[in-house]
């Protein structure tokens, strides 16, 4: 018997798993709510806020990693899958959170981080202890190479995600180990069946047995590597290390591994929700191999394109801000909205998470006169999108990026700091801005830190997040942008989100399940699209600029009524700055 009941409501398309129509809210535990004044958010703090999440209209809470960890990458470096970081609480606290959610008809999913562990995990400690340790092969160990001058060199020329090589030398056993991320995050060897079994037991079954309803699956397509680790061609002549993501994304055995995890670890627990983080997979055909129901691998994936808007084109350039046009956003949205139409696959809708700057600052405007209206416009875009909807903490009140004046010392993220420090070493003197200046400029818009600022609950010190000293500084504007101020204001961003989340459910066959079509593809100022199913249609009209724009699709509104908009008064032929409307 499956411990997880599925709830079936009739909808016009396909099988309706419970997670399809869910609104998911991502909680970043460090920054959500501190219940004991030590400056760190914690699980009891999340429990205290479950009523708030219910009042918003959330069905599923996704808790970012809360496992025990030395916190080099904010818990994405797990040292014990079966324990909770003491600052966050205990396993019992997580069980209480499961219960608090279930009592309210909500669900809880955790973050499954099993491409790598922490170097402090007992598995790695054993693996590194000697070449003939039982667990040596649980990670990737390789002998050094030597160049012509006899210098010791890593086994291959790969650049990792956090700047620097993917290989770190281990003095004790005189070999290198592989880490796609920080050197404190060694990659687990999924090619070893015993390792996979241990992962399923410790990281998956342990928590499903405690009643969690699923997982967001970190770096889901990187488990299978090309294990001969050949050098990649040189595309960045200024550097020894080269972008090499093709060496580990969608590798030779990835579908075998995910199918096995589904069969052995997820399926026995019923309709477990899984949402994979899918990088570097541009062809929808390949995405369907992960999310088609018949593939039996994952419920859905995050396609990361929307988060990459404004980033540089390569890994090396990631934090060099690159101006973008609205057509870029449209083509991304259209692609990942449409690819499931007529298939048994499923998709997601999101524009914020813990790895990106705030959507108001990136896609709307965080200028005082526009931040609320553009937050509402973006809310309209999100709630009318097909797929499972994900909201990131603070998005519902229109939180914005950290102030531009904040110095690098306020930034804490290992990735952004890695790029910054690397740029400091590389003195480039072409007369223009230095790489360091360019990276700092990019971080002000794109850094992962912006989403990790404390949640803004009220106007008391540190935004009401903690009574102590917060691990990360609260935004200077918390007095203006906070939950308390918005809760009793019918015209606030928060109230708007509540309303439109309700409408999303009311018109689920169009908003959650509808076919998607862009109307004004070439227009760089407005984004108009139609959602349709059978004879029903909704028209969504969004002005992405801070100026009035002509509304060119007026004839399309014939016979339709205005369902909702972000201005109380509007005139048909003109869209006010950041105006959004939905016609039905
Ligand atoms: C994912 C996470 C990110 C983390 C990385 C390594 O991309 O979202 O926060 O740094 O995996 O685990
Ligand atoms: Ca705390």
Coordinates of C-alpha atoms and ligand atoms in Angstrom, one line a residue:
X1 CA 0.0 0.0 0.0
X2 CA 1.3 3.4 -0.9
X3 CA 1.6 5.8 2.1
X4 CA 0.8 8.7 -0.2
X5 CA -2.8 9.1 -1.4
X6 CA -3.3 10.9 -4.7
X7 CA -6.1 13.3 -5.1
X8 CA -7.9 13.2 -8.5
X9 CA -9.9 16.1 -9.8
X10 CA -11.3 16.0 -13.3
X11 CA -9.5 18.1 -15.9
X12 CA -9.6 18.0 -19.6
X13 CA -6.0 16.8 -20.3
X14 CA -4.1 13.7 -19.4
X15 CA -3.6 12.1 -16.1
X16 CA -4.0 14.6 -13.2
X17 CA -1.4 13.8 -10.6
X18 CA -1.8 15.8 -7.4
X19 CA 1.3 17.8 -8.1
X20 CA 0.2 19.2 -11.4
X21 CA -2.1 21.8 -10.1
X22 CA -0.2 22.6 -6.9
X23 CA 1.3 26.0 -6.1
X24 CA 4.7 25.4 -4.6
X25 CA 6.5 27.8 -2.3
X26 CA 10.2 27.6 -1.9
X27 CA 11.5 28.2 1.6
X28 CA 15.2 28.9 2.0
X29 CA 15.6 27.9 5.6
X30 CA 18.6 30.1 6.5
X31 CA 16.6 33.3 5.6
X32 CA 13.0 32.5 6.2
X33 CA 12.2 32.9 10.0
X34 CA 14.5 32.7 13.0
X35 CA 12.5 31.3 16.0
X36 CA 15.3 31.5 18.6
X37 CA 17.3 34.6 17.9
X38 CA 20.6 33.1 16.8
X39 CA 20.5 34.9 13.5
X40 CA 19.7 31.8 11.4
X41 CA 16.3 30.8 10.1
X42 CA 15.2 27.4 11.3
X43 CA 12.6 24.7 10.9
X44 CA 10.5 25.6 14.0
X45 CA 10.4 29.1 12.3
X46 CA 9.0 27.5 9.2
X47 CA 6.4 25.7 11.3
X48 CA 5.3 29.0 12.8
X49 CA 4.7 30.4 9.3
X50 CA 2.7 27.5 7.8
X51 CA -0.5 29.3 8.4
X52 CA 0.8 32.3 6.5
X53 CA 1.7 30.0 3.6
X54 CA -1.8 28.5 3.7
X55 CA -3.4 31.9 3.7
X56 CA -1.4 32.8 0.6
X57 CA -2.8 29.7 -1.2
X58 CA 0.2 27.5 -1.2
X59 CA -0.3 23.7 -1.6
X60 CA 3.3 22.5 -1.3
X61 CA 6.3 23.7 0.6
X62 CA 9.7 23.0 -0.9
X63 CA 12.4 23.3 1.8
X64 CA 15.9 24.0 0.4
X65 CA 18.6 21.8 2.1
X66 CA 18.3 21.6 5.9
X67 CA 20.7 18.6 6.2
X68 CA 23.8 18.6 8.3
X69 CA 26.5 20.5 6.5
X70 CA 29.7 22.5 6.9
X71 CA 27.7 25.2 4.8
X72 CA 30.3 26.0 2.2
X73 CA 27.5 26.1 -0.3
X74 CA 24.6 26.8 2.0
X75 CA 23.7 23.2 2.7
X76 CA 24.1 22.0 -0.9
X77 CA 27.2 20.3 0.6
X78 CA 25.6 17.6 2.8
X79 CA 27.7 15.8 5.4
X80 CA 24.9 13.6 6.7
X81 CA 21.6 13.0 4.8
X82 CA 20.0 11.6 7.9
X83 CA 20.5 14.6 10.1
X84 CA 19.5 18.2 10.2
X85 CA 21.9 21.1 10.6
X86 CA 21.8 21.9 14.3
X87 CA 21.2 25.6 13.6
X88 CA 18.1 24.6 11.7
X89 CA 16.8 22.1 14.2
X90 CA 16.3 18.3 14.4
X91 CA 14.8 15.4 12.4
X92 CA 11.9 15.7 14.8
X93 CA 11.4 19.3 13.7
X94 CA 11.2 18.3 10.1
X95 CA 8.6 15.6 11.1
X96 CA 6.6 18.4 12.9
X97 CA 6.8 20.4 9.7
X98 CA 5.5 17.5 7.7
X99 CA 2.7 17.2 10.2
X100 CA 1.9 20.9 10.2
X101 CA 1.6 20.8 6.4
X102 CA -0.4 17.6 6.2
X103 CA -2.9 18.9 8.9
X104 CA -3.7 21.8 6.5
X105 CA -3.9 19.6 3.4
X106 CA -0.5 20.8 2.3
X107 CA 2.6 18.8 1.3
X108 CA 6.3 19.1 2.0
X109 CA 9.1 18.3 -0.4
X110 CA 12.8 18.4 0.4
X111 CA 15.9 19.1 -1.7
X112 CA 17.7 16.0 -2.8
X113 CA 21.4 16.8 -3.3
X114 CA 23.1 13.6 -4.4
X115 CA 25.3 14.5 -7.3
X116 CA 27.9 15.3 -4.7
X117 CA 28.2 15.2 -0.9
X118 CA 30.3 17.3 1.4
X119 CA 33.9 16.4 1.9
X120 CA 33.0 16.0 5.5
X121 CA 30.5 13.2 4.8
X122 CA 31.7 9.9 6.4
X123 CA 31.6 8.3 2.9
X124 CA 34.2 10.7 1.6
X125 CA 36.3 10.6 4.7
X126 CA 36.6 6.9 4.2
X127 CA 37.1 7.2 0.5
X128 CA 40.0 9.6 0.9
X129 CA 41.6 7.6 3.7
X130 CA 43.5 5.2 1.5
X131 CA 43.6 3.9 -2.1
X132 CA 42.3 0.5 -1.1
X133 CA 39.5 1.6 1.2
X134 CA 36.1 0.0 0.4
X135 CA 34.6 3.3 -0.5
X136 CA 37.5 4.6 -2.6
X137 CA 35.4 4.0 -5.7
X138 CA 32.4 5.9 -4.3
X139 CA 34.0 9.1 -5.6
X140 CA 36.1 9.8 -8.7
X141 CA 39.8 9.5 -7.9
X142 CA 42.4 9.8 -10.8
X143 CA 46.2 10.0 -10.9
X144 CA 47.9 13.2 -11.9
X145 CA 49.4 14.0 -15.3
X146 CA 52.7 15.9 -15.9
X147 CA 53.5 18.5 -18.4
X148 CA 56.7 18.7 -20.5
X149 CA 58.4 20.6 -17.7
X150 CA 57.4 17.8 -15.2
X151 CA 54.8 19.9 -13.4
X152 CA 51.9 18.0 -11.9
X153 CA 48.7 18.6 -13.7
X154 CA 45.0 17.6 -13.1
X155 CA 43.6 14.7 -15.0
X156 CA 41.7 16.9 -17.4
X157 CA 41.3 20.6 -18.2
X158 CA 37.8 21.2 -16.9
X159 CA 36.5 24.4 -15.4
X160 CA 34.1 23.9 -12.5
X161 CA 31.0 25.9 -11.7
X162 CA 32.5 27.9 -8.9
X163 CA 35.6 29.1 -10.9
X164 CA 38.7 27.0 -10.7
X165 CA 39.4 23.4 -11.8
X166 CA 37.0 20.5 -11.2
X167 CA 40.0 18.5 -9.7
X168 CA 41.6 18.9 -6.3
X169 CA 44.9 17.2 -5.3
X170 CA 44.9 15.1 -2.2
X171 CA 48.3 14.9 -0.6
X172 CA 47.6 11.8 1.4
X173 CA 46.9 9.4 -1.4
X174 CA 48.5 11.4 -4.1
X175 CA 45.5 11.5 -6.5
X176 CA 43.0 14.1 -7.6
X177 CA 39.3 13.9 -6.9
X178 CA 36.5 15.3 -9.0
X179 CA 34.1 18.1 -7.9
X180 CA 32.0 20.0 -10.4
X181 CA 31.3 22.6 -7.7
X182 CA 33.5 23.6 -4.7
X183 CA 36.4 21.4 -3.7
X184 CA 34.3 20.7 -0.5
X185 CA 31.7 19.1 -2.7
X186 CA 33.2 15.9 -4.2
X187 CA 31.1 14.2 -6.8
X188 CA 29.6 10.8 -5.9
X189 CA 30.3 8.0 -8.3
X190 CA 26.9 6.9 -9.5
X191 CA 28.5 4.2 -11.8
X192 CA 29.0 2.2 -8.6
X193 CA 25.8 0.3 -7.8
X194 CA 26.6 0.1 -4.1
X195 CA 27.0 3.9 -3.9
X196 CA 23.6 4.3 -5.6
X197 CA 22.0 1.9 -3.1
X198 CA 23.4 3.9 -0.2
X199 CA 22.1 7.1 -1.7
X200 CA 18.6 5.7 -2.1
X201 CA 18.6 4.5 1.5
X202 CA 20.2 7.4 3.2
X203 CA 19.0 10.4 1.2
X204 CA 15.6 9.2 -0.3
X205 CA 13.9 6.4 1.6
X206 CA 14.9 7.8 5.0
X207 CA 12.8 10.9 4.4
X208 CA 10.0 9.3 2.5
X209 CA 9.6 7.0 5.5
X210 CA 9.1 10.2 7.5
X211 CA 6.2 11.2 5.3
X212 CA 7.7 13.8 3.0
X213 CA 5.9 14.0 -0.3
X214 CA 8.7 14.4 -2.8
X215 CA 11.9 16.1 -3.7
X216 CA 13.3 18.9 -5.7
X217 CA 16.2 17.0 -7.3
X218 CA 19.4 19.1 -7.4
X219 CA 21.6 19.0 -10.6
X220 CA 19.6 16.1 -11.8
X221 CA 21.3 15.4 -15.1
X222 CA 24.9 15.4 -13.9
X223 CA 25.1 12.0 -12.3
X224 CA 26.5 10.2 -15.3
X225 CA 30.0 11.3 -16.4
X226 CA 32.2 10.4 -19.3
X227 CA 34.5 8.6 -16.8
X228 CA 37.6 8.5 -19.1
X229 CA 37.6 12.3 -18.5
X230 CA 39.1 13.4 -21.8
X231 CA 40.4 16.9 -22.2
X232 CA 37.9 19.3 -23.8
X233 CA 38.9 21.6 -26.8
X234 CA 40.3 25.0 -25.8
X235 CA 37.6 27.6 -26.3
X236 CA 39.1 30.1 -23.8
X237 CA 42.8 30.6 -24.7
X238 CA 43.4 32.9 -21.7
X239 CA 42.9 30.1 -19.3
X240 CA 44.1 26.6 -18.6
X241 CA 40.7 25.4 -17.6
X242 CA 37.9 25.2 -20.1
X243 CA 34.1 25.0 -20.0
X244 CA 33.3 21.3 -20.2
X245 CA 29.7 20.9 -19.2
X246 CA 29.2 18.4 -22.0
X247 CA 31.4 16.0 -20.1
X248 CA 28.8 15.6 -17.3
X249 CA 25.4 16.9 -18.4
X250 CA 23.1 14.2 -19.8
X251 CA 25.9 11.6 -19.7
X252 CA 25.7 8.0 -21.1
X253 CA 23.9 6.3 -18.2
X254 CA 21.8 9.1 -16.8
X255 CA 18.4 7.7 -17.9
X256 CA 19.3 4.3 -16.5
X257 CA 20.2 5.9 -13.2
X258 CA 17.0 8.0 -12.9
X259 CA 14.8 5.1 -14.0
X260 CA 16.4 3.0 -11.4
X261 CA 15.9 5.6 -8.7
X262 CA 12.3 6.0 -9.7
X263 CA 11.6 2.2 -9.6
X264 CA 13.5 1.5 -6.4
X265 CA 13.2 4.6 -4.3
X266 CA 10.2 6.8 -5.4
X267 CA 7.6 4.5 -6.9
X268 CA 7.2 2.2 -3.9
X269 CA 6.0 5.3 -2.0
X270 CA 3.2 6.2 -4.4
X271 CA 2.8 9.4 -6.4
X272 CA 6.0 11.1 -5.1
X273 CA 6.5 14.5 -6.6
X274 CA 10.0 15.0 -8.2
X275 CA 11.2 18.2 -9.9
X276 CA 14.6 18.0 -11.3
X277 CA 17.0 20.9 -11.9
X278 CA 17.9 20.4 -15.6
X279 CA 20.8 22.3 -16.9
X280 CA 22.2 22.5 -20.4
X281 CA 19.5 20.6 -22.3
X282 CA 18.3 22.9 -25.0
X283 CA 16.3 20.3 -27.1
X284 CA 12.8 19.7 -25.9
X285 CA 13.0 16.2 -27.3
X286 CA 15.7 15.4 -24.7
X287 CA 13.7 17.1 -21.9
X288 CA 10.8 14.8 -22.6
X289 CA 13.1 11.9 -22.0
X290 CA 13.1 13.0 -18.4
X291 CA 9.5 14.2 -17.9
X292 CA 7.4 12.1 -20.1
X293 CA 5.1 10.1 -17.8
X294 CA 6.0 6.9 -19.7
X295 CA 9.7 7.6 -19.1
X296 CA 9.1 7.0 -15.3
X297 CA 12.0 9.2 -14.2
X298 CA 10.8 12.6 -12.9
X299 CA 7.4 14.4 -12.5
X300 CA 8.9 17.6 -14.1
X301 CA 12.0 19.7 -14.4
X302 CA 13.1 23.3 -14.0
X303 CA 14.5 24.5 -17.3
X304 CA 17.0 27.2 -16.3
X305 CA 16.8 29.5 -19.3
X306 CA 14.7 32.1 -17.6
X307 CA 17.2 32.4 -14.8
X308 CA 20.0 32.9 -17.4
X309 CA 18.4 36.0 -18.9
X310 CA 21.0 38.8 -18.7
X311 CA 23.8 36.5 -17.9
X312 CA 26.9 36.2 -20.1
X313 CA 26.8 33.4 -22.8
X314 CA 29.4 31.1 -21.3
X315 CA 30.2 29.7 -17.8
X316 CA 33.2 32.0 -17.7
X317 CA 31.0 35.1 -18.5
X318 CA 28.1 34.1 -16.3
X319 CA 28.3 37.1 -14.1
X320 CA 29.1 39.6 -16.8
X321 CA 25.7 41.3 -17.3
X322 CA 24.5 41.2 -20.9
X323 CA 21.5 43.4 -21.9
X324 CA 18.6 41.4 -23.2
X325 CA 15.5 42.0 -25.2
X326 CA 11.9 41.0 -24.5
X327 CA 12.0 38.6 -27.5
X328 CA 14.5 36.6 -25.5
X329 CA 12.1 36.2 -22.6
X330 CA 9.3 35.4 -25.1
X331 CA 11.2 32.7 -26.9
X332 CA 12.2 31.0 -23.6
X333 CA 8.7 31.1 -22.2
X334 CA 7.1 29.9 -25.4
X335 CA 9.5 27.0 -25.7
X336 CA 9.1 25.6 -22.2
X337 CA 5.4 26.3 -22.1
X338 CA 4.6 24.5 -25.4
X339 CA 6.9 21.5 -25.5
X340 CA 4.6 19.3 -23.6
X341 CA 1.5 20.0 -25.7
X342 CA 0.2 16.7 -27.1
X343 CA 2.7 14.6 -25.0
X344 CA 2.5 12.9 -21.7
X345 CA 5.1 15.3 -20.2
X346 CA 4.7 18.1 -17.7
X347 CA 6.3 21.5 -17.2
X348 CA 7.0 24.1 -14.5
X349 CA 6.5 27.8 -14.3
X350 CA 8.9 29.9 -12.2
X351 CA 11.0 33.1 -12.4
X352 CA 12.8 33.1 -9.0
X353 CA 14.7 30.8 -6.8
X354 CA 17.7 30.8 -4.5
X355 CA 20.2 30.9 -7.4
X356 CA 19.0 34.2 -9.0
X357 CA 18.4 37.8 -8.4
X358 CA 14.9 39.0 -7.8
X359 CA 12.5 39.1 -10.7
X360 CA 11.2 42.6 -10.0
X361 CA 14.8 43.9 -10.3
X362 CA 15.6 41.8 -13.3
X363 CA 12.5 41.8 -15.4
X364 CA 10.4 44.6 -14.0
X365 CA 11.7 47.7 -12.2
X366 CA 12.7 48.2 -8.6
X367 CA 12.4 52.0 -8.8
X368 CA 10.0 53.1 -6.0
X369 CA 7.3 54.2 -8.4
X370 CA 7.3 50.9 -10.4
X371 CA 8.2 48.1 -8.1
X372 CA 4.7 47.2 -6.9
X373 CA 3.1 47.5 -10.2
X374 CA 5.8 45.5 -12.0
X375 CA 5.6 42.8 -9.3
X376 CA 1.9 42.5 -10.0
X377 CA 2.5 42.4 -13.7
X378 CA 5.0 39.5 -13.2
X379 CA 2.5 37.8 -10.9
X380 CA 0.0 37.8 -13.8
X381 CA 2.5 36.3 -16.1
X382 CA 3.3 33.5 -13.7
X383 CA -0.2 32.5 -12.6
X384 CA -1.4 32.2 -16.2
X385 CA 1.4 29.8 -17.1
X386 CA 0.9 26.1 -17.8
X387 CA 2.7 23.7 -15.5
X388 CA 3.3 23.5 -11.8
X389 CA 3.8 27.0 -10.4
X390 CA 6.8 27.7 -8.1
X391 CA 7.0 30.9 -6.0
X392 CA 10.2 31.8 -4.1
X393 CA 9.9 33.3 -0.6
X394 CA 9.5 37.0 -0.7
X395 CA 8.4 37.0 -4.3
X396 CA 4.8 37.3 -3.0
X397 CA 5.6 40.7 -1.4
X398 CA 7.7 41.9 -4.3
X399 CA 11.1 41.8 -2.6
X400 CA 13.8 43.3 -4.7
X401 CA 17.6 43.0 -5.1
X402 CA 20.0 44.3 -2.4
X403 CA 20.8 48.0 -2.8
X404 CA 23.4 48.7 -5.5
X405 CA 25.6 50.5 -3.0
X406 CA 26.2 47.4 -0.9
X407 CA 29.9 46.5 -1.1
X408 CA 31.2 43.1 -1.9
X409 CA 31.6 42.4 1.9
X410 CA 27.8 42.0 2.1
X411 CA 27.9 39.2 -0.5
X412 CA 28.3 35.8 1.0
X413 CA 27.7 33.3 -1.8
X414 CA 30.6 31.0 -2.7
X415 CA 29.8 31.2 -6.4
X416 CA 29.7 35.0 -6.8
X417 CA 32.7 35.4 -4.5
X418 CA 34.6 32.8 -6.5
X419 CA 34.1 34.9 -9.7
X420 CA 35.0 38.1 -7.9
X421 CA 38.2 36.7 -6.4
X422 CA 39.2 35.2 -9.7
X423 CA 38.7 38.5 -11.5
X424 CA 40.8 40.2 -8.8
X425 CA 43.7 38.0 -9.8
X426 CA 43.3 38.6 -13.5
X427 CA 44.5 42.1 -14.1
X428 CA 43.3 43.1 -17.6
X429 CA 44.2 46.4 -18.9
X430 CA 42.5 47.2 -22.1
X431 CA 41.6 50.7 -21.0
X432 CA 37.9 49.9 -20.4
X433 CA 36.4 48.6 -17.2
X434 CA 38.4 45.8 -15.6
X435 CA 37.0 42.3 -15.3
X436 CA 36.6 42.9 -11.6
X437 CA 34.4 46.0 -12.2
X438 CA 32.4 44.1 -14.8
X439 CA 31.8 41.2 -12.4
X440 CA 30.9 43.5 -9.5
X441 CA 28.4 45.2 -11.9
X442 CA 27.0 41.8 -12.8
X443 CA 26.7 40.6 -9.3
X444 CA 24.6 43.7 -8.4
X445 CA 21.9 42.3 -10.8
X446 CA 22.5 38.6 -11.0
X447 CA 24.1 37.4 -7.7
X448 CA 22.6 34.5 -5.9
X449 CA 22.8 36.6 -2.7
X450 CA 19.9 38.8 -3.6
X451 CA 17.3 36.0 -3.0
X452 CA 19.1 35.0 0.2
X453 CA 18.5 38.2 2.2
X454 CA 16.3 37.7 5.2
X455 CA 12.5 37.5 4.5
X456 CA 10.9 40.8 5.3
X457 CA 8.1 40.1 7.8
X458 CA 7.6 43.5 9.4
X459 CA 9.2 46.9 10.1
X460 CA 11.0 45.9 13.3
X461 CA 14.8 45.7 13.3
X462 CA 16.2 43.2 10.7
X463 CA 12.8 43.0 9.1
X464 CA 11.3 40.9 11.9
X465 CA 13.4 38.0 10.7
X466 CA 15.4 37.6 13.8
X467 CA 15.8 39.2 17.2
X468 CA 19.5 38.5 17.0
X469 CA 22.1 39.4 14.4
X470 CA 21.1 38.0 11.0
X471 CA 23.6 35.9 9.2
X472 CA 23.0 38.1 6.2
X473 CA 22.0 41.7 6.3
X474 CA 18.4 42.6 5.9
X475 CA 17.4 44.8 3.0
X476 CA 17.5 48.6 3.7
X477 CA 13.9 48.9 2.5
X478 CA 12.3 46.4 4.8
X479 CA 10.3 49.2 6.5
X480 CA 8.5 49.7 3.2
X481 CA 8.4 46.2 1.7
X482 CA 7.2 43.7 4.3
X483 CA 4.4 41.1 5.0
X484 CA 2.8 43.0 7.9
X485 CA 2.3 46.1 5.9
X486 CA 0.8 44.2 3.0
X487 CA -1.3 41.8 4.8
X488 CA -4.1 44.2 5.6
X489 CA -3.9 46.3 2.4
X490 CA -6.2 45.1 -0.3
X491 CA -4.1 46.8 -2.9
X492 CA -0.8 45.3 -1.9
X493 CA 1.4 42.9 -3.9
X494 CA 0.6 40.2 -1.4
X495 CA -3.2 40.7 -1.7
X496 CA -2.8 40.6 -5.5
X497 CA -0.9 37.3 -5.4
X498 CA -3.6 35.8 -3.2
X499 CA -6.3 36.9 -5.6
X500 CA -4.6 35.7 -8.7
X501 CA -3.5 32.4 -7.2
X502 CA -7.3 31.8 -6.6
X503 CA -8.1 32.7 -10.2
X504 CA -5.4 30.3 -11.4
X505 CA -7.2 27.4 -9.7
X506 CA -10.6 28.7 -10.8
X507 CA -9.6 28.7 -14.4
X508 CA -7.2 25.7 -14.1
X509 CA -8.1 24.2 -17.5
X510 CA -6.7 27.3 -19.2
X511 CA -4.0 28.6 -16.8
X512 CA -2.6 25.4 -15.6
X513 CA -3.4 23.1 -18.5
X514 CA -3.9 25.4 -21.5
X515 CA -2.1 25.5 -24.8
X516 CA 0.2 28.5 -25.1
X517 CA 0.6 30.9 -28.0
X518 CA 2.5 34.2 -28.3
X519 CA 0.7 36.9 -30.3
X520 CA 3.2 39.8 -30.6
X521 CA 6.5 38.0 -30.9
X522 CA 8.5 40.8 -32.5
X523 CA 7.3 43.5 -30.1
X524 CA 10.1 44.4 -27.6
X525 CA 7.8 46.3 -25.2
X526 CA 4.7 44.2 -24.7
X527 CA 4.2 40.4 -24.3
X528 CA 0.7 39.2 -25.3
X529 CA -0.2 35.5 -25.3
X530 CA -3.2 33.3 -25.5
X531 CA -4.0 30.3 -23.4
X532 CA -6.6 28.0 -24.8
X533 CA -8.3 24.7 -24.3
X534 CA -11.1 23.5 -26.5
X535 CA -13.4 26.5 -27.1
X536 CA -12.1 28.4 -24.1
X537 CA -9.6 31.2 -24.4
X538 CA -7.7 33.6 -22.1
X539 CA -5.7 36.6 -23.4
X540 CA -2.8 37.8 -21.3
X541 CA -1.4 41.3 -22.0
X542 CA 1.8 42.5 -20.3
X543 CA 3.7 45.8 -20.7
X544 CA 7.3 45.2 -19.8
X545 CA 8.3 48.8 -19.9
X546 CA 8.1 51.8 -17.6
X547 CA 6.3 53.8 -20.4
X548 CA 2.8 53.7 -21.8
X549 CA 2.6 51.5 -24.8
X550 CA 0.0 51.1 -27.5
X551 CA -2.1 47.9 -27.0
X552 CA -1.9 46.5 -30.5
X553 CA -4.1 43.4 -30.0
X554 CA -7.4 45.2 -29.2
X555 CA -9.3 43.3 -31.8
X556 CA -8.4 40.1 -30.1
X557 CA -10.5 41.2 -27.0
X558 CA -13.7 41.1 -28.9
X559 CA -16.3 39.1 -27.1
X560 CA -14.0 38.8 -24.1
X561 CA -14.3 40.3 -20.6
X562 CA -11.5 41.7 -18.4
X563 CA -10.9 39.1 -15.7
X564 CA -8.2 40.9 -13.8
X565 CA -5.6 43.6 -14.1
X566 CA -3.0 45.4 -12.0
X567 CA -4.5 48.9 -12.5
X568 CA -7.9 49.8 -11.2
X569 CA -8.7 51.9 -14.2
X570 CA -7.4 51.2 -17.7
X571 CA -8.2 52.2 -21.2
X572 CA -8.4 49.7 -24.0
X573 CA -5.9 51.1 -26.5
X574 CA -3.1 52.0 -24.1
X575 CA -1.1 50.0 -21.7
X576 CA 0.2 52.0 -18.7
X577 CA 3.7 51.4 -17.4
X578 CA 4.0 47.7 -16.4
X579 CA 0.3 47.2 -16.9
X580 CA -0.9 43.6 -17.1
X581 CA -4.4 42.4 -18.0
X582 CA -6.1 39.0 -18.4
X583 CA -9.2 38.8 -20.6
X584 CA -11.4 35.8 -20.6
Ligands
LIG1 C1 22.2 23.7 -7.6 C2 21.7 24.5 -6.5 C3 22.8 25.5 -6.1 C4 24.0 24.7 -5.7 C5 24.4 23.7 -6.8 C6 25.4 22.7 -6.2 O1 22.4 24.4 -8.8 O2 20.5 25.1 -6.9 O3 22.3 26.4 -5.2 O4 25.0 25.6 -5.5 O5 23.3 23.0 -7.2 O6 24.8 21.8 -5.4
LIG2 CA1 17.5 30.2 14.6

